[in-house]
Short mmCIF file of C-alpha atoms in Angstrom, two decimals:
data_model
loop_
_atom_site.label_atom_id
_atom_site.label_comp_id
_atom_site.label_asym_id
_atom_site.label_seq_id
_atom_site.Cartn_x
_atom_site.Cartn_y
_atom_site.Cartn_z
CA UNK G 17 57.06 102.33 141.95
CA UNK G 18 60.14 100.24 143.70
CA UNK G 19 61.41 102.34 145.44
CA UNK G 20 65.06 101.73 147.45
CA UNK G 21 67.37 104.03 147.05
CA UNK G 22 67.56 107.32 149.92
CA UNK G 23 69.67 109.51 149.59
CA UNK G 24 70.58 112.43 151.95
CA UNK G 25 72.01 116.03 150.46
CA UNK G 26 72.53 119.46 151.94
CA UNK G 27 71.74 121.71 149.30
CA UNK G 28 71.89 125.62 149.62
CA UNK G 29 69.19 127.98 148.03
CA UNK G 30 67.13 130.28 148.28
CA UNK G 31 64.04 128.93 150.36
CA UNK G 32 61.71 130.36 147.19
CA UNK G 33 63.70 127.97 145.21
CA UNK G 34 64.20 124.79 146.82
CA UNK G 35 61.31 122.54 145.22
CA UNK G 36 62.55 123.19 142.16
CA UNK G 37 66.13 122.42 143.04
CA UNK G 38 65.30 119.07 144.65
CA UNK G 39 62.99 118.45 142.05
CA UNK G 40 66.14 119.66 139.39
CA UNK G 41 68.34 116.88 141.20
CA UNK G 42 65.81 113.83 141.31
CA UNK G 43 66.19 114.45 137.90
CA UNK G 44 69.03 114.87 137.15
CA UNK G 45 70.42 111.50 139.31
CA UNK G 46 68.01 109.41 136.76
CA UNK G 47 66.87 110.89 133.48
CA UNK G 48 68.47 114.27 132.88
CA UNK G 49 65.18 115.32 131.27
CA UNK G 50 62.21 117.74 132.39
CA UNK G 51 59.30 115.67 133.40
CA UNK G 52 57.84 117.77 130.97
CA UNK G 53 58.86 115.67 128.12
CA UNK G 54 58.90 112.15 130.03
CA UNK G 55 55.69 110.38 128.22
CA UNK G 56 56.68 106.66 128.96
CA UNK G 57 55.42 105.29 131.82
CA UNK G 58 58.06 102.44 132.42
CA UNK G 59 59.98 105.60 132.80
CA UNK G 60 57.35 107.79 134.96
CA UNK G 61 56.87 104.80 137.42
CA UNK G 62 59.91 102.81 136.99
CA UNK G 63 62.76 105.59 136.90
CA UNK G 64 61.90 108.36 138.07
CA UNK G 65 61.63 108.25 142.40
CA UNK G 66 60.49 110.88 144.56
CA UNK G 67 61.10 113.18 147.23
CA UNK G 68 60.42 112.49 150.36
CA UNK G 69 61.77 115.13 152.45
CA UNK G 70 62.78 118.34 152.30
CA UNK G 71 64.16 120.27 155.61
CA UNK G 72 65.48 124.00 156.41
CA UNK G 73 68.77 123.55 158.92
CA UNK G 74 69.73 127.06 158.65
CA UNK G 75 69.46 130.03 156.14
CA UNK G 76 69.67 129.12 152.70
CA UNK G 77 70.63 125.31 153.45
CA UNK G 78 68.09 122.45 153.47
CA UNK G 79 68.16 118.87 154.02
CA UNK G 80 66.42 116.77 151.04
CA UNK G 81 66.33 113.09 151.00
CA UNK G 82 65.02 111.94 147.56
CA UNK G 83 64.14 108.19 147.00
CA UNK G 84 65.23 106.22 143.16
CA UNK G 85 63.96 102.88 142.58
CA UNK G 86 65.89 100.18 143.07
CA UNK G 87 66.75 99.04 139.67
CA UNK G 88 67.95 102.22 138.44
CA UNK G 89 71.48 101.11 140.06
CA UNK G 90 71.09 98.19 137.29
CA UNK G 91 72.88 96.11 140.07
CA UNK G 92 76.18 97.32 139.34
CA UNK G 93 78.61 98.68 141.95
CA UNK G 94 79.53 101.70 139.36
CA UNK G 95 76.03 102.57 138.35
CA UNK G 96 75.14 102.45 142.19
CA UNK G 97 77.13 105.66 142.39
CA UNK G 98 76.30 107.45 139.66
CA UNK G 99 72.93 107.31 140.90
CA UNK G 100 73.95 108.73 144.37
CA UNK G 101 76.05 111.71 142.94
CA UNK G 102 77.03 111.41 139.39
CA UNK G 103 75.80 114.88 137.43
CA UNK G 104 74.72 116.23 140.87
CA UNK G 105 78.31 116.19 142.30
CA UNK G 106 79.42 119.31 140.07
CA UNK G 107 76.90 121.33 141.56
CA UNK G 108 79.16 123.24 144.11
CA UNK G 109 76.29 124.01 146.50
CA UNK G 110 75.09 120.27 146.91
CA UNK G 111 76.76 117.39 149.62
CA UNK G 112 75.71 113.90 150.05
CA UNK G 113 75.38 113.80 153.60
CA UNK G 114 73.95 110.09 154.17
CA UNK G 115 72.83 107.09 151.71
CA UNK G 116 70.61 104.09 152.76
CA UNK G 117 70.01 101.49 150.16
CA UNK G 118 67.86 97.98 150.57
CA UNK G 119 69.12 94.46 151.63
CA UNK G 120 69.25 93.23 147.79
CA UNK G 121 71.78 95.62 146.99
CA UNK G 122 73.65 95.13 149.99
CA UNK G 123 73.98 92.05 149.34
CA UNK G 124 75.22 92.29 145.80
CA UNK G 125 77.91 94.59 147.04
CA UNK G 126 78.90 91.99 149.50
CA UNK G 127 80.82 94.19 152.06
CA UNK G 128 84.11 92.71 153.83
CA UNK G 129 85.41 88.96 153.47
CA UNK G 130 86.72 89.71 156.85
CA UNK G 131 85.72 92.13 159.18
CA UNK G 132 86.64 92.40 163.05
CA UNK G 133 86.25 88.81 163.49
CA UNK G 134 88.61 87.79 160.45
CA UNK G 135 91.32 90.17 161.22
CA UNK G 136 91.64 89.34 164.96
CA UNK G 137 92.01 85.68 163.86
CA UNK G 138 94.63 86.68 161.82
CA UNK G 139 96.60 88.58 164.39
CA UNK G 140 95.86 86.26 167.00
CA UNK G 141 94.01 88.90 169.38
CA UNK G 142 90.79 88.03 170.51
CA UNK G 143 89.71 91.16 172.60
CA UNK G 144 91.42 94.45 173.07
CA UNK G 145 92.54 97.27 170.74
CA UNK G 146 94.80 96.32 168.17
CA UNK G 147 98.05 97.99 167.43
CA UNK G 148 99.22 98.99 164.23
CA UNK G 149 101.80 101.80 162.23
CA UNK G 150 103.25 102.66 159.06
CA UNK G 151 106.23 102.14 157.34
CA UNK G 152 107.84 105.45 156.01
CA UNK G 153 109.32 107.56 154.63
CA UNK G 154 108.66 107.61 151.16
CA UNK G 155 112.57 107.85 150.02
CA UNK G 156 114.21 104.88 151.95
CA UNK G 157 115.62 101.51 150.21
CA UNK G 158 114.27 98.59 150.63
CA UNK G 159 116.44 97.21 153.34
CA UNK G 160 115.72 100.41 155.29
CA UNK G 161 112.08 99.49 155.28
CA UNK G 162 112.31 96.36 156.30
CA UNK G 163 114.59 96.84 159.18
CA UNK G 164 111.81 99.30 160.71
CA UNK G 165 109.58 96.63 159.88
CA UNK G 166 111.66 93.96 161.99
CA UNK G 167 111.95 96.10 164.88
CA UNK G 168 107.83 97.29 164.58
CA UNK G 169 107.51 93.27 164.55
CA UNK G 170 109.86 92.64 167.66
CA UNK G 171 108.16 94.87 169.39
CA UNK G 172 104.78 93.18 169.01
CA UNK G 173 102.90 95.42 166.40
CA UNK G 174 100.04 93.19 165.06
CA UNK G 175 100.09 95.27 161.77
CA UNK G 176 102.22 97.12 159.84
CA UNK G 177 101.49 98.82 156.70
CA UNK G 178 103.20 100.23 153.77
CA UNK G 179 102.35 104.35 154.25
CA UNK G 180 100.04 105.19 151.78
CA UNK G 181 102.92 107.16 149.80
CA UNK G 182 104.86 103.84 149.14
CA UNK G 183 104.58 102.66 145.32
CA UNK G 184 106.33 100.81 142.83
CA UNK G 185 109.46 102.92 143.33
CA UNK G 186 112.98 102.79 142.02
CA UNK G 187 114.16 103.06 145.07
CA UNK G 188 112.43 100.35 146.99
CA UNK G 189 110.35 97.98 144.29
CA UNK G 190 107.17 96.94 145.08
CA UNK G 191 107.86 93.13 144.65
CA UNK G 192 111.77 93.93 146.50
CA UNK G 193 109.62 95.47 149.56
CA UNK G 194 107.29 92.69 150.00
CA UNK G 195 109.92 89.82 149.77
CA UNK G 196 112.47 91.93 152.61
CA UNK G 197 109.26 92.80 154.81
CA UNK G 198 107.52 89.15 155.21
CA UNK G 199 110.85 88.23 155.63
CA UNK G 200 111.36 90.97 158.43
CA UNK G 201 108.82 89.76 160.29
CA UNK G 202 108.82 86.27 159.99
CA UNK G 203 112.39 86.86 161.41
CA UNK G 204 110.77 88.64 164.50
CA UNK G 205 108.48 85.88 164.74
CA UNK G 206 111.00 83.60 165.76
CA UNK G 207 112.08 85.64 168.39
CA UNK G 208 108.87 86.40 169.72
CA UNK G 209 106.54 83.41 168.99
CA UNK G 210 104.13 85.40 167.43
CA UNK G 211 103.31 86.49 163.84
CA UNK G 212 103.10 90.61 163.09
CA UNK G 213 101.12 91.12 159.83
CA UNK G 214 102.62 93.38 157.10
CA UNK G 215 100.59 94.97 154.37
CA UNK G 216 101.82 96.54 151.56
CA UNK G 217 100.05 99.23 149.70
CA UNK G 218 98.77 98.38 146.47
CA UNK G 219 98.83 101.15 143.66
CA UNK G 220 98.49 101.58 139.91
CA UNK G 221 96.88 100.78 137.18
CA UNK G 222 93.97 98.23 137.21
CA UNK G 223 96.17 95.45 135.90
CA UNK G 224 99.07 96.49 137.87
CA UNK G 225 97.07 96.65 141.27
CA UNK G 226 95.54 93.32 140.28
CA UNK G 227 99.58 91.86 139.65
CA UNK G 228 100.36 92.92 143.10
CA UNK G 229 97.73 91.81 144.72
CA UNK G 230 98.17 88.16 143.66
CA UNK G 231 102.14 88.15 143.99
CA UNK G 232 101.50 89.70 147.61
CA UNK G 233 99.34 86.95 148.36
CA UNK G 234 101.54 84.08 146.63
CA UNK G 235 104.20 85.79 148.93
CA UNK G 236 102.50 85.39 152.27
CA UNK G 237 101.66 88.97 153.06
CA UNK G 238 98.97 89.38 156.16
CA UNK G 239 96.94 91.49 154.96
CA UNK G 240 96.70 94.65 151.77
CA UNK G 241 96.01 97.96 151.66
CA UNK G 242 94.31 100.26 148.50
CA UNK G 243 92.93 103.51 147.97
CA UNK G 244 89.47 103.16 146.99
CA UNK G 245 89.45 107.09 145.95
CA UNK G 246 92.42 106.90 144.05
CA UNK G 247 92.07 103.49 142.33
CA UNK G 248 88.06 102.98 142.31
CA UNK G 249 85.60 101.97 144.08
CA UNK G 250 84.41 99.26 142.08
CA UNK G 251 87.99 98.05 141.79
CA UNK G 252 87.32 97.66 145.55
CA UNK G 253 84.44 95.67 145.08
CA UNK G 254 86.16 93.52 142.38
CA UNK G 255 89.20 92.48 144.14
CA UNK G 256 87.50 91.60 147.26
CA UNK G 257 84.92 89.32 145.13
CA UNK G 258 86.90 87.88 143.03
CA UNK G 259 90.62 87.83 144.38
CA UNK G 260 91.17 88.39 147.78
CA UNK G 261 92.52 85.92 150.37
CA UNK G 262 93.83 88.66 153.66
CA UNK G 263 91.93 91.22 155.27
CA UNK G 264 92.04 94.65 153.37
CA UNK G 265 92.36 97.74 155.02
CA UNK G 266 91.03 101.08 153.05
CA UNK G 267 92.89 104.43 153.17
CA UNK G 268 90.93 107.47 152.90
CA UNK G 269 93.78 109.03 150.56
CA UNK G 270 92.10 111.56 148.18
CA UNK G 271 88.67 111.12 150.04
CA UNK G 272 88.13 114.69 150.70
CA UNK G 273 88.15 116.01 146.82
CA UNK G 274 84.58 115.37 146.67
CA UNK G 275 81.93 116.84 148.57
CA UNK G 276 80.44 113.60 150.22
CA UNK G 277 80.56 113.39 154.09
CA UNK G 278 82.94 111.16 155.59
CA UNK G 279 80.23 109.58 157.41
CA UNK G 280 78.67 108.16 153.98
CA UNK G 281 82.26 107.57 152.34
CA UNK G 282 84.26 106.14 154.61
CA UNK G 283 81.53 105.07 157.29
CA UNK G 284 79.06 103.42 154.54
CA UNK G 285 80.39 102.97 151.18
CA UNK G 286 83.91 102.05 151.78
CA UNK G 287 82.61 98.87 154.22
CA UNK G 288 79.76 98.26 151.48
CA UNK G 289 82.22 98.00 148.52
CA UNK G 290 84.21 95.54 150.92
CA UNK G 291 87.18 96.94 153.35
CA UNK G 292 87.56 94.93 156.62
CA UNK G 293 89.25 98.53 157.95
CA UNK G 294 88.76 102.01 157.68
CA UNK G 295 91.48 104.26 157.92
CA UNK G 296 90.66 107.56 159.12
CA UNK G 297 91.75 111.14 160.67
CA UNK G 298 91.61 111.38 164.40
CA UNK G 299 90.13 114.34 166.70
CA UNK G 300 93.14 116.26 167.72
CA UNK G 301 95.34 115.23 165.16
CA UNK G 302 97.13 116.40 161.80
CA UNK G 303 92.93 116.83 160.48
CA UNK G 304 89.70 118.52 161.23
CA UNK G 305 87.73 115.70 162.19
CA UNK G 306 85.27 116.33 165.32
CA UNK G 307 84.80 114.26 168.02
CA UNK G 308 81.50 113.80 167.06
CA UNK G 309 82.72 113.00 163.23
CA UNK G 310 84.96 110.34 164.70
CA UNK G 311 82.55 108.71 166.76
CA UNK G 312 79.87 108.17 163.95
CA UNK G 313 82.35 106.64 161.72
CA UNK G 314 83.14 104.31 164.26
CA UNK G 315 79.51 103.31 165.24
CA UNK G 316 78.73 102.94 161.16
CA UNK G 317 81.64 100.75 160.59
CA UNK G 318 80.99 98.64 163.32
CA UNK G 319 77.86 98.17 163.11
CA UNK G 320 76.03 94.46 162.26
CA UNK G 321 72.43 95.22 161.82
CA UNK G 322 72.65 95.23 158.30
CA UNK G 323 73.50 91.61 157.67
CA UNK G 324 77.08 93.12 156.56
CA UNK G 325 79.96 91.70 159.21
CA UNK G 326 81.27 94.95 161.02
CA UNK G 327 84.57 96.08 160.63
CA UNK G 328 87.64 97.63 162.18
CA UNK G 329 87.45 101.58 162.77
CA UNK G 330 91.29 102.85 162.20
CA UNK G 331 91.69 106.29 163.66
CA UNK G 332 95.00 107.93 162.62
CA UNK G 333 96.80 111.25 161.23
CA UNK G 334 98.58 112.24 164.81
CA UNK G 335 97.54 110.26 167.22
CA UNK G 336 100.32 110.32 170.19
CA UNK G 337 101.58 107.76 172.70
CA UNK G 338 100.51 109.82 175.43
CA UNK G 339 97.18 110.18 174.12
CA UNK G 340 96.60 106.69 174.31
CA UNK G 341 94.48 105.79 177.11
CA UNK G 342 92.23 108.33 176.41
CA UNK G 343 91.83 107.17 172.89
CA UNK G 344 90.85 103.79 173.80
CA UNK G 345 88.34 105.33 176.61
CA UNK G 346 86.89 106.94 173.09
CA UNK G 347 86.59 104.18 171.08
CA UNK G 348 86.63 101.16 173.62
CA UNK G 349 88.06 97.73 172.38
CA UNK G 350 87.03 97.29 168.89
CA UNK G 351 89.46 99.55 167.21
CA UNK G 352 92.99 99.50 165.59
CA UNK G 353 94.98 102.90 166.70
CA UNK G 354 97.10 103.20 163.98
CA UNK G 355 100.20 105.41 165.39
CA UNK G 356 103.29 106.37 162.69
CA UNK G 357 105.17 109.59 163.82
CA UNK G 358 104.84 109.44 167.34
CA UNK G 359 106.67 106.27 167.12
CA UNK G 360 109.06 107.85 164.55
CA UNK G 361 110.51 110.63 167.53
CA UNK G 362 112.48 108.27 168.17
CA UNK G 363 115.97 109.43 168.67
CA UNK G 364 117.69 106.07 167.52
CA UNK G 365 116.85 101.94 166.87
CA UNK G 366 117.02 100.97 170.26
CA UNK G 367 114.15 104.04 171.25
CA UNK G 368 112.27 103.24 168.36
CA UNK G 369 111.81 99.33 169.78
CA UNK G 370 111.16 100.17 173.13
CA UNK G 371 108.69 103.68 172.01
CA UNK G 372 107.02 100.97 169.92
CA UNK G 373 106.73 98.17 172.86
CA UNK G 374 105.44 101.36 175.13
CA UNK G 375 102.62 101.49 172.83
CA UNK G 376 101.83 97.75 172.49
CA UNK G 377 101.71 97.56 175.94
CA UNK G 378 99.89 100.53 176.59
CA UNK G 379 97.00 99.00 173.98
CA UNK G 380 96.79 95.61 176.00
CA UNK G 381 96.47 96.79 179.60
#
């Protein structure tokens, strides 16, 4: 049997029943059949995998790793999860806590065009946290937008993103916002001899995404940002193969609706699929993510031992000015703080530049 595949779930049940629900969910992932009635053998030792573990944490919930051959992922990015947690992801009492799969397929995924090393190029930052925020709120015209994006550039942001809430609105047109904020900050950039990246979100349909991806590019945009959640995960994986020329950054919008760990989400599948940054909730912030939660997802997206480049850990959701020496003792240099409302108390223009040059500063030292 080729075997490749592991995957990690916390299951709760009874202990007298947990062989036959691991054994119900090995199943499941691959045939949807009883072995009972499996009689072919390509199927028997090509299909079917095995379980290789199966451990009590506490009452009623267990730890099973179960192992599917390779080729039932039928080297397709889709398929890949559907064998991870198609059926078995509307069983309420199961999680995918963890997912290892073999070189091959990591390699057919691809991961980021980018990573650390591409997106520091592109800012111009060689070592050191990098700075980034958001542009918001949702409601404001265009030429609202990008006058907080000309004073974000002035004051030395290396990034700065659409918010994640930013579409194709009447009030403030996708193609409109692009045009007004690479303008914005090539504006700045002539002021302050160096170039601030802005990223708009990309969101809609398939086609639509794919439309503004290529007029962002054509437009000179540093960078994009998608939700793989909301728009696909393969749709990830497609654009970054077959269309993308700037770093992408990935926003966990939508990422909690299924019961998958954020460690294998946004740690391992959202750098496999191809992001060059994570976005994700900070300890302390607007979210519930531990310490310990945070500092996994940072070690799995940066790490390089995979033959995958690593890639930028963005911790956000609430993070404050103040906070920001001791967020950078956390995560050391190799991560972009990502800081919108903190910024945003601001009482007026002239705060909002020098609260935003406070926090460049306080990155760089």
């Amino acid at each position: 049997m080729n075997s490749g595949i592991e995957v990690v779930y916390i299951v709760k049940s009874a202990p007298a029943d947990i062989e036959a629900r691991t054994e119900g969910i090995l199943l499941e992932q691959a045939v949807e059949l009883p072995r009972s009635v499996l009689r072919d053998d390509f199927v028997l030792n090509h299909i079917v995998g095995s379980v290789r573990s199966i451990e009590a944490l506490t009452t009623g919930e267990f730890r099973v790793t179960i192992s599917h051959p390779e080729g039932t992922a039928g080297n397709d990015p889709a398929q890949l999860l559907n064998v991870l947690f198609g059926n078995t992801s509307l069983q309420p009492d199961v999680l995918l806590e963890d997912v290892r799969i073999p070189a091959s397929l990591l390699q057919t995924l691809g991961g980021p065009r980018f990573g650390i090393a591409g997106i520091r190029q592109a800012v111009g930052v060689p070592t050191g946290p990098l700075t980034s925020t958001a542009l918001k709120p949702m409601g404001l015209s265009t030429d609202k937008l990008a006058a907080i994006c000309h004073t974000f550039a002035l004051a030395g942001i290396d990034l700065i993103k659409d918010d994640h809430g930013l579409a194709d609105h009447a009030f403030s047109r996708f193609e409109d916002r692009v045009r007004a904020c690479v303008d914005a900050t090539k504006r700045a950039a002539q002021t302050t001899g160096r170039q601030s990246l802005y990223v708009p979100n990309l969101i809609g349909s398939p086609s639509r995404v794919l439309e503004q991806l290529r007029f962002a590019q054509k437009a000179g945009v540093g960078g994009v940002m998608i939700s793989p959640m909301l728009l696909g995960l393969p749709l990830l994986h497609e654009i970054v193969r077959n269309e993308l020329t700037v770093p992408l950054l990935a926003h966990p919008s939508f990422g909690g609706a299924l019961r998958i760990s954020p460690e294998a989400l946004l740690g391992r599948l959202f750098r496999w699929f191809g992001a060059d940054a994570v976005i994700y909730p900070n300890y302390g912030g607007r979210f519930t993510y531990s310490k310990e939660t945070c500092a996994r997802l940072a070690a799995l997206l940066r790490q390089s031992d995979d033959g995958l480049p690593p890639v930028l850990p963005v911790p956000a959701g609430g993070i404050k000015i103040e906070r920001l020496s001791e967020t950078i003792a956390f995560y050391g240099e190799d991560v972009m703080l990502l800081i919108g409302g903190s910024l945003y108390e601001a009482a007026d223009d002239n705060a909002l530049l020098q609260r935003a040059k406070s926090f460049v500063a306080g990155a760089r030292n």
